[in-house]
XYZ file of C-alpha atoms in Angstrom:
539
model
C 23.189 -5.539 -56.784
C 24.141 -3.841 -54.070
C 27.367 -4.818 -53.292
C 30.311 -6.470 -51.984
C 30.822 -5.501 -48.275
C 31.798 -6.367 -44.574
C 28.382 -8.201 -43.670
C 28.804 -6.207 -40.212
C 30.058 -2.919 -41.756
C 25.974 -1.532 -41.863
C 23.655 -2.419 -44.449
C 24.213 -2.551 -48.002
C 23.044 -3.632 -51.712
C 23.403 -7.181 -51.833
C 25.661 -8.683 -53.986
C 23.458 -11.778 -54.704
C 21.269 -9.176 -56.730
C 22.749 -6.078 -57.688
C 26.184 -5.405 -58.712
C 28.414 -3.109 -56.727
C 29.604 -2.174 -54.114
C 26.976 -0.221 -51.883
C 27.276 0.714 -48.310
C 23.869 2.076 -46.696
C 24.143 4.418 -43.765
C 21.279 4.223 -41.700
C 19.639 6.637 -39.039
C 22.292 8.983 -39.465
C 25.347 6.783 -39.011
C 27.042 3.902 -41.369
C 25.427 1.170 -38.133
C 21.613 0.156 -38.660
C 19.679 1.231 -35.656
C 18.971 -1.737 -33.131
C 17.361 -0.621 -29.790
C 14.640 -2.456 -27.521
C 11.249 -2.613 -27.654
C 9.553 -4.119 -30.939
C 6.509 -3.070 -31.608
C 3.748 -5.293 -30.205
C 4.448 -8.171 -27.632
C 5.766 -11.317 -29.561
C 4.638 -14.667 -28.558
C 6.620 -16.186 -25.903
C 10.142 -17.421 -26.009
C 10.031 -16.639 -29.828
C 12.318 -13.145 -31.430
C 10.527 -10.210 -32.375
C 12.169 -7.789 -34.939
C 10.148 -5.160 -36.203
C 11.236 -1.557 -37.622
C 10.513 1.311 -40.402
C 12.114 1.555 -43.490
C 12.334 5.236 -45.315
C 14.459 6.517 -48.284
C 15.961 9.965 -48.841
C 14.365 12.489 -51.500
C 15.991 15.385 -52.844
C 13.817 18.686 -53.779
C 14.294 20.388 -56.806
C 15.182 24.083 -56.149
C 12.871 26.107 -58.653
C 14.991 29.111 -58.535
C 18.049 27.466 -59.031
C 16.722 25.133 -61.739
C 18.283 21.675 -60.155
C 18.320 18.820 -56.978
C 18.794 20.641 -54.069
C 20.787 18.148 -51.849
C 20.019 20.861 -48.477
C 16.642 19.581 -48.639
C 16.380 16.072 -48.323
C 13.050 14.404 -46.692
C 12.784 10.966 -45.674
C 9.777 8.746 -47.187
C 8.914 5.680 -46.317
C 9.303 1.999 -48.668
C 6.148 1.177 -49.116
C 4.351 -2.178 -49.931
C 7.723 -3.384 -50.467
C 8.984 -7.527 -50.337
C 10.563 -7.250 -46.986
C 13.016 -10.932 -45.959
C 14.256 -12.021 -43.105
C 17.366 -14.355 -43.537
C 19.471 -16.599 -41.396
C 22.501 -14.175 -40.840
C 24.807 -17.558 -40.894
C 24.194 -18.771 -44.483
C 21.575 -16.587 -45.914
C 18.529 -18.872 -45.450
C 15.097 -17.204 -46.134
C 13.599 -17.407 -42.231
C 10.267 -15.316 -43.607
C 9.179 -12.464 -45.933
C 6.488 -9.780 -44.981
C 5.566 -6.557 -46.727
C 6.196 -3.032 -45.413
C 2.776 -1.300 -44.753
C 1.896 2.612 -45.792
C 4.140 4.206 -42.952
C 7.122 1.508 -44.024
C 6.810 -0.331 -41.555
C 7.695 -4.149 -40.835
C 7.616 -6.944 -38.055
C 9.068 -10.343 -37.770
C 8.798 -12.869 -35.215
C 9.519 -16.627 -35.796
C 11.284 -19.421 -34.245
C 14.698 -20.558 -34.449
C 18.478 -18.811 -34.870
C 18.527 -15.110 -33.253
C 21.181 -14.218 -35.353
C 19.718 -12.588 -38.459
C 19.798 -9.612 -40.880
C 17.120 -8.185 -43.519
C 16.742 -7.718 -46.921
C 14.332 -5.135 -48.614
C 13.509 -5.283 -51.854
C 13.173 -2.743 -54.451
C 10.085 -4.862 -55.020
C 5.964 -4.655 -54.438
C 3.649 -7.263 -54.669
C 0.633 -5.361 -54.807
C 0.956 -4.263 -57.562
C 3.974 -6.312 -59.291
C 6.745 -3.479 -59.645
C 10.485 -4.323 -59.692
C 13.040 -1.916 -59.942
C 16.080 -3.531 -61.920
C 19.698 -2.415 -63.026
C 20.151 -3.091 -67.248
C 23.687 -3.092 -66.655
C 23.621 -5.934 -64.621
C 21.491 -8.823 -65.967
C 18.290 -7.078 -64.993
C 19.595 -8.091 -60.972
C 16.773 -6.736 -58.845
C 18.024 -4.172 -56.160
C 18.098 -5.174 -52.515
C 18.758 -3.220 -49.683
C 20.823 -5.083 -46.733
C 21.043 -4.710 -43.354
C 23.997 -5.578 -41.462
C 23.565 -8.636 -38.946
C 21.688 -8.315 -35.580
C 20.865 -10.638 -32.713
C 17.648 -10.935 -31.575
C 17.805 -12.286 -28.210
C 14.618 -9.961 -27.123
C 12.370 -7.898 -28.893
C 14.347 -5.434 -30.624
C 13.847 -2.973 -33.416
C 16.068 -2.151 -36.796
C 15.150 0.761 -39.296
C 16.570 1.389 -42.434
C 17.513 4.208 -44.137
C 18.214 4.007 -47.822
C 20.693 7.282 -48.420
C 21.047 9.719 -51.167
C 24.835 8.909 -51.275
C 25.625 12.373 -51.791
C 29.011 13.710 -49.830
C 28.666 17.211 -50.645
C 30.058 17.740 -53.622
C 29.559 14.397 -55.654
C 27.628 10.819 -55.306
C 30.981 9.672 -53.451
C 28.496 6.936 -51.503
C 26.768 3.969 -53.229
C 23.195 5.625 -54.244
C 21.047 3.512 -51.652
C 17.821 5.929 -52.215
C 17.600 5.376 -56.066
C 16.068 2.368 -56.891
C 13.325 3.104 -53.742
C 12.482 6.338 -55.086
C 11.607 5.473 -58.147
C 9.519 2.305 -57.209
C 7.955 4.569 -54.837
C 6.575 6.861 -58.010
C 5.386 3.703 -59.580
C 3.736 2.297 -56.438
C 1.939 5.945 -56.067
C 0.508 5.713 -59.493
C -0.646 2.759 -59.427
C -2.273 2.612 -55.824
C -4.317 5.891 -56.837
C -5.992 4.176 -59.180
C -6.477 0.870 -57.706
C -7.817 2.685 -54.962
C -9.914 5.231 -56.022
C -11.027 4.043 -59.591
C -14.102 1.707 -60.121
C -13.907 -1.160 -61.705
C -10.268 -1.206 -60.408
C -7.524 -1.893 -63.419
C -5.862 -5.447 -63.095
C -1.948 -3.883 -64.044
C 0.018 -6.913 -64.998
C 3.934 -6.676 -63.555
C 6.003 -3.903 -64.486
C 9.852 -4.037 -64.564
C 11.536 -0.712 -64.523
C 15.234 -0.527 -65.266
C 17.436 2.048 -63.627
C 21.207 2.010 -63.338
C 23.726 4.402 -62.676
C 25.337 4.029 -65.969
C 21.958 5.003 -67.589
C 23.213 7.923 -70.325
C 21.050 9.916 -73.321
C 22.994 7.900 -75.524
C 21.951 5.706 -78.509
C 23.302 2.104 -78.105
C 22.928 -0.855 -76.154
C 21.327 -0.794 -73.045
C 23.067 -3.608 -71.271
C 25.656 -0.645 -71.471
C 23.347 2.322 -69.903
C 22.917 3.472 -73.298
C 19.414 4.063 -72.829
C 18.553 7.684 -74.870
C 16.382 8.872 -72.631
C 14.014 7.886 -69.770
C 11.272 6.432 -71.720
C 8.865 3.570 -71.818
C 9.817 0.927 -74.708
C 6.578 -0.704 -75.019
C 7.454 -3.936 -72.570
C 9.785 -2.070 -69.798
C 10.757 1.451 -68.443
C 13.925 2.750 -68.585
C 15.608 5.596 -66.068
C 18.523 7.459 -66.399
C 21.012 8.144 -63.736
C 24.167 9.074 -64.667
C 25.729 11.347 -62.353
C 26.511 15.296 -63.549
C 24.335 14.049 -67.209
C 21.111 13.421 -66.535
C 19.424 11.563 -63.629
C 15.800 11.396 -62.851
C 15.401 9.053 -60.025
C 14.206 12.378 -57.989
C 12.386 13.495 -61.059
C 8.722 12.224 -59.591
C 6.756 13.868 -62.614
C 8.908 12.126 -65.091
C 8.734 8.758 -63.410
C 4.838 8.950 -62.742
C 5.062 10.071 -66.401
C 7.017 7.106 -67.992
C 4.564 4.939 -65.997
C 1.916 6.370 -67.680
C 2.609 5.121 -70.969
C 2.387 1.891 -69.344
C -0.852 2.826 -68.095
C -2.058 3.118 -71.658
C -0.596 0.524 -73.147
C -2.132 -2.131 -71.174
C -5.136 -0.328 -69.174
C -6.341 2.338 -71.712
C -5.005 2.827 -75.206
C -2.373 5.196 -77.216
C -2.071 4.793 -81.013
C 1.252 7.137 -80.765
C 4.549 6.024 -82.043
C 6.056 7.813 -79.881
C 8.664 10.271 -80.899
C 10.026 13.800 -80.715
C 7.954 16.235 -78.873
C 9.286 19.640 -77.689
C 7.345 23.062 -76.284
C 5.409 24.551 -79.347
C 5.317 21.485 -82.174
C 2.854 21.001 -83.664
C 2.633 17.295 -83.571
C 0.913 14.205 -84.922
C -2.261 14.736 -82.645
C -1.666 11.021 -80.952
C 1.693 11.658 -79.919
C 0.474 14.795 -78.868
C -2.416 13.519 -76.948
C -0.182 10.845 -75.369
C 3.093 12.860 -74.122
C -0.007 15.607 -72.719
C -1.799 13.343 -71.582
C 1.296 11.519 -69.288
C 2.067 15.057 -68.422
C -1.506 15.649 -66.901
C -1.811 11.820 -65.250
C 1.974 12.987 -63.098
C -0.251 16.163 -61.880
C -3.003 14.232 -60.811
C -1.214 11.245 -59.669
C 1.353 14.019 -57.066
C -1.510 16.516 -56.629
C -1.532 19.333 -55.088
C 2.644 19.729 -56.301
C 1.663 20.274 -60.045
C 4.746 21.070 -60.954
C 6.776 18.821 -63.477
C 10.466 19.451 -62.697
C 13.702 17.972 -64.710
C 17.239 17.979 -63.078
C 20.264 17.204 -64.752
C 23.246 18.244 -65.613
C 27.063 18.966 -63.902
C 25.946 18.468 -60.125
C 22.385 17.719 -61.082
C 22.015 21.551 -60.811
C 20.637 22.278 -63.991
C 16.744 21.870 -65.573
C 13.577 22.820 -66.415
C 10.158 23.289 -64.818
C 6.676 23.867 -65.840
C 3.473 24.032 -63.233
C 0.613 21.842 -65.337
C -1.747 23.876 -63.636
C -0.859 26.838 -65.200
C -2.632 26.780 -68.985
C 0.150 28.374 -71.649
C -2.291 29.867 -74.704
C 0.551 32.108 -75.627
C 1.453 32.356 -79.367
C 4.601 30.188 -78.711
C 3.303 27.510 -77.247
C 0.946 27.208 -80.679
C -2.011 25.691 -78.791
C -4.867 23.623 -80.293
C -5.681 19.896 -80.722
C -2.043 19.370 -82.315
C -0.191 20.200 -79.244
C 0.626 18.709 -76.298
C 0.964 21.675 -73.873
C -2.980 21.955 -74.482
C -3.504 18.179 -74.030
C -1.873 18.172 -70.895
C -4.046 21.783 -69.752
C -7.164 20.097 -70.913
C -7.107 17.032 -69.109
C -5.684 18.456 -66.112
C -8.136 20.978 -65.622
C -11.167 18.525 -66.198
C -9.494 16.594 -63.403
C -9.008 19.439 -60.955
C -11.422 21.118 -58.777
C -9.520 24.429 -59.126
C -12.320 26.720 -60.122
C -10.941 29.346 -62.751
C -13.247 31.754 -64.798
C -12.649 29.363 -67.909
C -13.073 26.356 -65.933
C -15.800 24.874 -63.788
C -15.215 21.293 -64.370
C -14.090 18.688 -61.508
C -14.587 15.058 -63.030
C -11.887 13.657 -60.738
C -9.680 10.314 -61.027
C -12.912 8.365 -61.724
C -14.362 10.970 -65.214
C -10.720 10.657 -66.500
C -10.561 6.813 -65.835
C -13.708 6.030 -67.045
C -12.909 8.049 -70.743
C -9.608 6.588 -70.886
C -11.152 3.064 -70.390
C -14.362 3.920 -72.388
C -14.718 6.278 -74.966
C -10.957 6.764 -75.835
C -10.123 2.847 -75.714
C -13.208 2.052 -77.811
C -12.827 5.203 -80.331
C -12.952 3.900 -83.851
C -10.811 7.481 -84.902
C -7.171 8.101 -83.312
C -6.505 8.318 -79.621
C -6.295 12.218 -79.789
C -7.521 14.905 -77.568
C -11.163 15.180 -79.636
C -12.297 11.371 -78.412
C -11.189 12.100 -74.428
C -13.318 15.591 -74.967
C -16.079 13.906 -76.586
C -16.144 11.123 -73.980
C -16.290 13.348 -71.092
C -18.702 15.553 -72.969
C -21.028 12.398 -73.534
C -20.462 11.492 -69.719
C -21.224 14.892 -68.190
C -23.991 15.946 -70.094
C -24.605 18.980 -67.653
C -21.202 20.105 -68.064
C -21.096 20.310 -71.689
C -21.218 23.940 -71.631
C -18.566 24.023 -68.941
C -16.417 21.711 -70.988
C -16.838 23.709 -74.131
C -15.514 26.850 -72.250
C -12.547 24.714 -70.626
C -11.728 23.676 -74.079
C -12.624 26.747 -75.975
C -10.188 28.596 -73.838
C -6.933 27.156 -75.784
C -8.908 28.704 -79.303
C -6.833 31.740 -79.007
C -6.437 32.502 -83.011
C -7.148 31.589 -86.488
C -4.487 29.653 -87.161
C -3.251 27.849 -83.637
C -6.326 26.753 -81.024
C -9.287 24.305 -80.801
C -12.824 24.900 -81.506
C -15.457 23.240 -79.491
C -15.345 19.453 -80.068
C -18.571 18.178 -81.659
C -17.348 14.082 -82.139
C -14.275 11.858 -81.705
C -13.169 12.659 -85.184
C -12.665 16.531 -84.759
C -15.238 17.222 -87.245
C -15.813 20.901 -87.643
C -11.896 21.849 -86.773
C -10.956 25.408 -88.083
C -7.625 25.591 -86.778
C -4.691 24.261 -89.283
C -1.730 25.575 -87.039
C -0.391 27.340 -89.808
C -0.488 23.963 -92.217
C -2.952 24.801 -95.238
C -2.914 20.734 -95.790
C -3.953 19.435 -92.096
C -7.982 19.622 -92.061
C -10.513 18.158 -91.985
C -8.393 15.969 -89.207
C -9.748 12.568 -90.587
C -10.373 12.869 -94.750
C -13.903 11.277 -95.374
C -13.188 8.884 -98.449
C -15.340 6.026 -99.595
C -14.891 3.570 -102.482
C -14.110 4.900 -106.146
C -12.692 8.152 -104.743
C -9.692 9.571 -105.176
C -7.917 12.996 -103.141
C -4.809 15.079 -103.005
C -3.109 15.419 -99.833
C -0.746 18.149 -99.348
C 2.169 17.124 -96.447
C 5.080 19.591 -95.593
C 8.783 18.145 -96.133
C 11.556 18.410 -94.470
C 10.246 18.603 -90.740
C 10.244 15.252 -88.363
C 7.767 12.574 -89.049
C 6.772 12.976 -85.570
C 4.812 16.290 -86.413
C 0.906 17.122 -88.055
C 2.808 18.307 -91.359
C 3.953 14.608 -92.417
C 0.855 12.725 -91.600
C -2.806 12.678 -92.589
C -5.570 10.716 -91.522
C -8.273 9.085 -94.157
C -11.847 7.850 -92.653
C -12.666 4.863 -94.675
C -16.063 3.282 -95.050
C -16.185 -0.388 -94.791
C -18.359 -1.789 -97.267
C -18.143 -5.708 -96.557
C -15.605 -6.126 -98.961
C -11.964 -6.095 -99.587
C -10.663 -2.424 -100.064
C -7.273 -1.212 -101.721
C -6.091 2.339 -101.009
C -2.771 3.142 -102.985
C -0.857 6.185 -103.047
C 0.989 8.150 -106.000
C 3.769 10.721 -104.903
C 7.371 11.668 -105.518
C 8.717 11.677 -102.036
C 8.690 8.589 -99.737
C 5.015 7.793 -98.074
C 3.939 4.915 -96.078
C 0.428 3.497 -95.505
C -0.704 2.383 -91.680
C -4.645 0.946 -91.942
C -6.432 0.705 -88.388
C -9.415 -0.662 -86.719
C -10.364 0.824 -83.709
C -6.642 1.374 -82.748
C -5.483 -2.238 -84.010
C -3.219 -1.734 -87.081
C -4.683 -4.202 -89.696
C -2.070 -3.947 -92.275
C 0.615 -1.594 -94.096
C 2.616 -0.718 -96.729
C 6.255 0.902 -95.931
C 8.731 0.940 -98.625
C 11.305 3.565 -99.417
C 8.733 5.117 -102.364
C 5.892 7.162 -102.672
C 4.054 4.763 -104.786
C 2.310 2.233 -102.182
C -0.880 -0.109 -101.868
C -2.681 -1.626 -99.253
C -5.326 -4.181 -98.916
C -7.566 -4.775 -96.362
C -11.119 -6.699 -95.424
C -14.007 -4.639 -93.988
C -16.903 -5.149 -92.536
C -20.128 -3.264 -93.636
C -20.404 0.072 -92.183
C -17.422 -0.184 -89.818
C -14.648 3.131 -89.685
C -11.555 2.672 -91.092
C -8.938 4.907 -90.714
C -6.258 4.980 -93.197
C -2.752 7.085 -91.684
C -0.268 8.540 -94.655
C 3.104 8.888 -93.218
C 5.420 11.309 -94.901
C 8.715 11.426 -94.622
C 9.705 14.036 -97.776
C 12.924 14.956 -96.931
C 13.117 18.523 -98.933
C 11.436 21.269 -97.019
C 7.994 22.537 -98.185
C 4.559 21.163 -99.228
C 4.435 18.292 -101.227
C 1.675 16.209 -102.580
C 0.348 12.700 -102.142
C -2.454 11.288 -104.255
C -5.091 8.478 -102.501
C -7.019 6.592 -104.557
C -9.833 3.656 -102.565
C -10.601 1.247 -104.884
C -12.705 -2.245 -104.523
């Protein structure tokens, strides 16, 4: 909530929501701005309160690497729940809903005593902004009380709560910032996209006491800023790691809420860092949410990180900028070239490897069509063969765009012929890792060679089988010395598995005649170097 204060002492976080004590200063002072003059004329001998409500953003200095609290804009709160209450006993008197300039207006009939409550809170779409520390309370700015004998008007300000040297105010602007990077997302695609997504409500939990620790996160223990499948968690504890100002890592976290319930990622998540060379679906996912906060905050391409003593440490990286250098090991494994890829068919940045411009609407329409229907992996080669199949005039184009990250015989991509990366050259170094999807069929057996002692999270402790269905029920069993597990998949849907702490594992699964299976053998050999695994598909 936002706190426990003098009702008259300004506005504040209410305590009926959020815990805390919060004190908002508003319009440059700790008093909410009242003057004359509403706007419009409202109807006779009934109160008129109307006003604009912003929030303070910080910059991040990209020579400095950090928030720069010199240079703060003010934004409005938009499409925000916006209530009018009885300033006497807190009775709701109306609700409204803040238009695109944050603006609000109230007339009605009765008491003229009154104060307002915004809400860290949109409607269209459902987005909440809640604390995990305390009970999930939704935030809510307060204003301090006003009479409304005439028409008068009252803005808001939702402050940084930065003194100087420290957050030694309550930290008004969070929660609004962040459902403001949320409620961009979202709007771009409900209003540029066709058919429009139908996004269901989305709670996203940030809280001062949010920490990259592993625990509970009614405690702020929260690891990281991440999306957990349901919710989205932020961090924001002061002189650690806060991204409420981080726009490119909010409009990314939203993302993989984008594909979990408008698109489709089979990634299970994981770590990612500059240069892995990943399992291509968490690869094509992290790039991918990379690319969407580019798009989404276009032209400002550049994904920026704060944290640290004073929020004056980070990291930045422009997404327009494509990184084919040796260290950044591109190809169809790695998530800097996911991220390059999908920008730049986006963009309308003409470059001499790239002269594609499919917009919001070719991006949408793959993710909703060709990637979300794929019978192989959600990976970079269904998105290119999706827009390839829905630009047939820019297939040449797209090649180039694509063939530009090819930079060597070990790390790149070669042109993409289908969604299952058939034809792939590139291995990143890993003798074991192509073709991408092993074609098997019934009464066939292969050796797969995985690489130990790395993260499960990379290309070097999983393969991917292509199965045949034949109508029939289909066993594929594994024989190894280190630990394996089985995943079996239709079209993204995981049918079945088998995970115990061995290497010696079978699956069963029904099939229907003709239909692509795939098959994904998770490795998790603890002793560093290649290893084997043995497949067998039996009837």
């Amino acid at each position: 909530m936002f706190g426990a204060g003098s009702a008259r002492s300004g506005y504040r976080l209410t305590t009926l929501f959020v815990l805390g004590a919060l004190s908002l200063a508003g319009c440059g002072s700790d008093e909410p701005a009242v003057k004359p003059g509403g706007t419009g004329e409202p109807p006779p001998d009934r109160p008129r309160l109307a006003g604009t409500l912003l929030y303070e953003s910080v910059a991040y200095d990209y020579e400095a690497d950090g928030l720069d609290y010199s240079k703060v804009d003010q934004k409005p709160i938009r499409g925000a729940r916006v209530a009018l209450l009885d300033a006497a006993n807190d009775a709701l008197i109306a609700e409204t809903t803040s238009d695109a300039m944050g603006q609000y207006a109230f007339d009605w009939e009765g008491t003229t005593q009154v104060k307002v409550w915004v809400y860290a809170e949109t409607k269209e779409p459902s987005i909440l902004v809640v604390d995990n520390t305390a009970s999930d309370a939704t935030y809510v700015m307060e204003s301090g009380e006003v009479v409304v004998d005439e028409p008068r008007s009252l803005d808001l300000v939702a402050t940084t709560g930065w003194t100087g040297v420290s957050y030694g105010k309550p930290r008004l602007a969070a929660p609004f910032s962040v459902l403001d990077a949320a409620y961009t997302a979202a709007r771009r695609f409900l209003d540029e996209t066709t058919p429009p997504p139908v996004f269901p409500k989305l709670e996203i939990n940030w809280s001062v006491e949010n920490r990259p620790e592993d625990g509970l996160v009614g405690l702020g223990q929260i690891g990281t800023s991440h999306w957990d499948g349901d919710e989205i968690y932020v961090l924001g504890k002061e002189n650690v790691d806060t991204d409420e100002f981080d726009t490119h890592v909010l409009v990314h976290e939203w993302g993989h809420s984008f594909e979990e319930h408008i698109t489709r990622s089979d990634s299970w998540g994981g770590s990612h860092g500059y240069g892995d060379v990943l399992d291509p679906r968490l690869a094509f996912s992290e790039g991918f949410c990379n690319a969407l906060s580019a798009m989404i905050l276009d032209p400002d391409t550049i994904y920026s990180d704060a944290m640290g003593a004073g929020q004056k440490d980070g990291f930045w990286e422009d997404i327009e900028e494509n990184d084919t250098s040796q260290s950044a090991k591109p190809g169809w494994y790695s998530e800097t070239t996911v991220q390059n890829v999908v920008f730049d068919a986006y963009d309308g940045n003409a470059e001499a490897f790239d002269n594609v411009e499919v917009k919001l609407q070719g991006v949408y329409a793959v993710m909703i069509g060709d990637l979300k229907s794929t019978p192989a992996m959600t990976t970079l080669f269904p998105f290119v063969a999706g827009l390839k199949g829905a630009h047939p005039d820019a297939s040449t184009a797209i090649d180039a765009l694509v063939g530009h990250h090819g930079s060597g015989s070990s790390f790149g991509i070669d042109p993409v012929a289908d969604a299952w990366g058939t034809g792939e050259t590139h291995t990143a170094g890993d003798p074991g890792a192509l073709p991408v999807f092993v074609p098997m069929a019934v009464n066939e057996s292969v050796k797969l060679t995985l690489i130990g002692g790395i993260d499960p999270a990379l290309l070097g402790q999983n393969r991917f089988l292509r199965v045949k269905g034949t109508g029939g029920t289909l066993k594929v069993s594994s024989s190894a010395t280190s630990d394996v597990d089985l995943y079996v998949y239709l079209r993204g849907k995981e049918l079945d598995s088998a995970a115990s702490e061995s290497g010696e594992e079978t699956v069963s699964f029904a099939t229907t005649v003709g239909e692509d299976y795939v098959v994904n053998v998770q490795g998790y050999g603890e002793f560093s170097g290649p290893y084997e695994v043995m497949i067998e598909v039996l009837p």
